[in-house]
Every structure is written in structure tokens, then in C-alpha cells.
């Protein structure tokens, strides 16, 4: 089955409004001459305070080549939740994706599998697409529980979601030990884990739906690693961190996925 690749840039807590606008403008200009049919789906996830300016740049200028994502959300529509941002608020900026379950959210902010599941359900109900992150620590890998741990994360994140809706989610496998460390999981091993994720999805939603799910690799993705990663059977793109903060490196990764 042909699945359109996704190259998504998670800018994390970087770039004010001016810097965000400069970055997305540079990306837009660099890919403007690449045929849309050949291009992977390009997604950028700025901080909440930059969603407006980035949205204006890619939506009001008629740029169909870049989609907008938020880095997080809260699952309730409104209420006394100081500091949180609802999905409807994110929709104001014409975002198409919301990243949830990132290891930094899980480890630093204590987000549970139950919370991530509530977010996934709310995002789908709102007509947006969750990018659900999963991954193991170095300790878990050394203990040999990588596969069972990730399968558990996937099952819990998708609990109660209809198989037809599972088909439209995006999964990002990010070995935690490779995020921001400069270490990259061997492409063949990353593909093995991702095939395991697809097997779990098959158990949850059936093969036809599982085959539609795009599963990304994340973890120190670089221009020099992307071609080998994209050559694997089940890797459908990348969730890029540090390399997405510079126009040249992010564009090289995009081109490497063509």
C-alpha cells in the first residue's frame, strides 16, 4: 500500500513570533518549486504563541505544501484549566495535526497513558489528526522490554477509538535514548520496531486499517540519515526535532524523503 510520507518539524520551545515566521518563510520558499505530487506532506509544529503568524504565512498565502500542527492540547473543551489550550482554540489557526504523548510530555510533565488516550479521542472527535508518540528509555531497551512497552503505549492510546478512525491517526516512534543525544537508532532496528507497531495496530483495528496508518521515526533525524530511513519497508517519514530549526537541514530532510 502506498502511504504518503510525512516530514514533521517539532520546534519544541524554540522561536518567538519573528523567528518562527522567518523559519517557515524559508521552508516555504525552498520547496515552492517542488511538485506537490512528489513532495512528502510537510508539517511544522511551532510553539502556541507562534501558531498565528505561521498559520497566516502558510494559509493566507495559499501554500498547500505545508500543514500546521500544535505541540500539545488539553482534552476538555473549556473550563478552569489554567495554562491549558483547547482543541477548538488550536482549530482557530487551521491546524491539521496535534502532537500528543511526546516523551518530554510523559517524562517531564507526568502525562499518563490515560490522559493521552483522552486527548486522542478529543482530537479525532474535533476532526483533527493526532500524531501519537511512543518510545522506550535506554533502561527499557537494555531490559529487553522495548516491544511490549511500546505495544502497551499504543493499545492504551487507542483504547475506545473506532478501527476506521485508527486508520487515520499518525504514530511517531521515538526511542527516548536517541532524542537530542546525537544517537540514532539503526534504521533496520527502527523499522523492526515500527513493523511491531503495525502488528499491534492490526490486532486493534484489522490489517486494512493498520496498513493505512503512517508511522514516523523520530530521534536525532538528520539529512544524512533520512534516505536510509525512508528506504525501510514500514517507515513512513520522520518527526524531526533539532534539524527542523534550520531551513537548510529541514529542507534537505524533506528532499531526502522524495
Tab-separated table of N, CA, C and O in Angstrom, residues 7 12 64 116 135 160 175 181 187 189 205 221 239 254:
chain	number	residue	atom	x	y	z
A	7	UNK	N	6.946	14.505	6.685
A	7	UNK	CA	8.117	15.054	7.363
A	7	UNK	C	7.605	16.180	8.255
A	7	UNK	O	7.138	17.210	7.764
A	12	UNK	N	9.541	22.435	19.288
A	12	UNK	CA	9.642	22.424	20.749
A	12	UNK	C	9.624	23.868	21.292
A	12	UNK	O	8.940	24.722	20.723
A	64	UNK	N	-0.203	25.136	-0.153
A	64	UNK	CA	-0.782	23.817	0.119
A	64	UNK	C	0.285	22.808	0.496
A	64	UNK	O	-0.025	21.650	0.768
A	116	UNK	N	-3.301	10.682	27.542
A	116	UNK	CA	-3.001	10.693	26.111
A	116	UNK	C	-4.166	10.104	25.325
A	116	UNK	O	-4.530	10.598	24.251
A	135	UNK	N	7.670	5.331	22.603
A	135	UNK	CA	9.106	5.052	22.612
A	135	UNK	C	9.573	4.543	23.957
A	135	UNK	O	8.856	4.639	24.955
A	160	UNK	N	-10.797	2.497	22.853
A	160	UNK	CA	-12.111	3.089	22.612
A	160	UNK	C	-12.246	3.823	21.297
A	160	UNK	O	-13.311	4.392	21.014
A	175	UNK	N	12.630	6.483	19.974
A	175	UNK	CA	13.419	5.913	21.069
A	175	UNK	C	13.959	7.048	21.930
A	175	UNK	O	14.711	7.906	21.444
A	181	UNK	N	20.273	13.427	21.657
A	181	UNK	CA	21.553	12.903	22.124
A	181	UNK	C	22.585	12.806	21.009
A	181	UNK	O	23.765	12.587	21.267
A	187	UNK	N	18.626	2.020	11.340
A	187	UNK	CA	17.424	2.066	10.508
A	187	UNK	C	16.691	0.736	10.464
A	187	UNK	O	15.453	0.691	10.514
A	189	UNK	N	16.715	-1.589	12.759
A	189	UNK	CA	16.090	-1.817	14.060
A	189	UNK	C	14.868	-0.930	14.233
A	189	UNK	O	13.832	-1.372	14.754
A	205	UNK	N	-7.191	-2.848	15.061
A	205	UNK	CA	-8.100	-2.283	14.058
A	205	UNK	C	-8.219	-3.091	12.772
A	205	UNK	O	-8.937	-2.687	11.861
A	221	UNK	N	16.948	12.740	13.855
A	221	UNK	CA	16.889	12.594	12.401
A	221	UNK	C	17.726	13.699	11.764
A	221	UNK	O	17.631	14.865	12.138
A	239	UNK	N	9.595	12.491	12.393
A	239	UNK	CA	9.292	13.604	13.295
A	239	UNK	C	10.634	14.171	13.703
A	239	UNK	O	11.403	13.526	14.426
A	254	UNK	N	13.445	16.945	3.939
A	254	UNK	CA	12.268	16.856	3.079
A	254	UNK	C	12.638	16.268	1.720
A	254	UNK	O	11.979	15.334	1.222
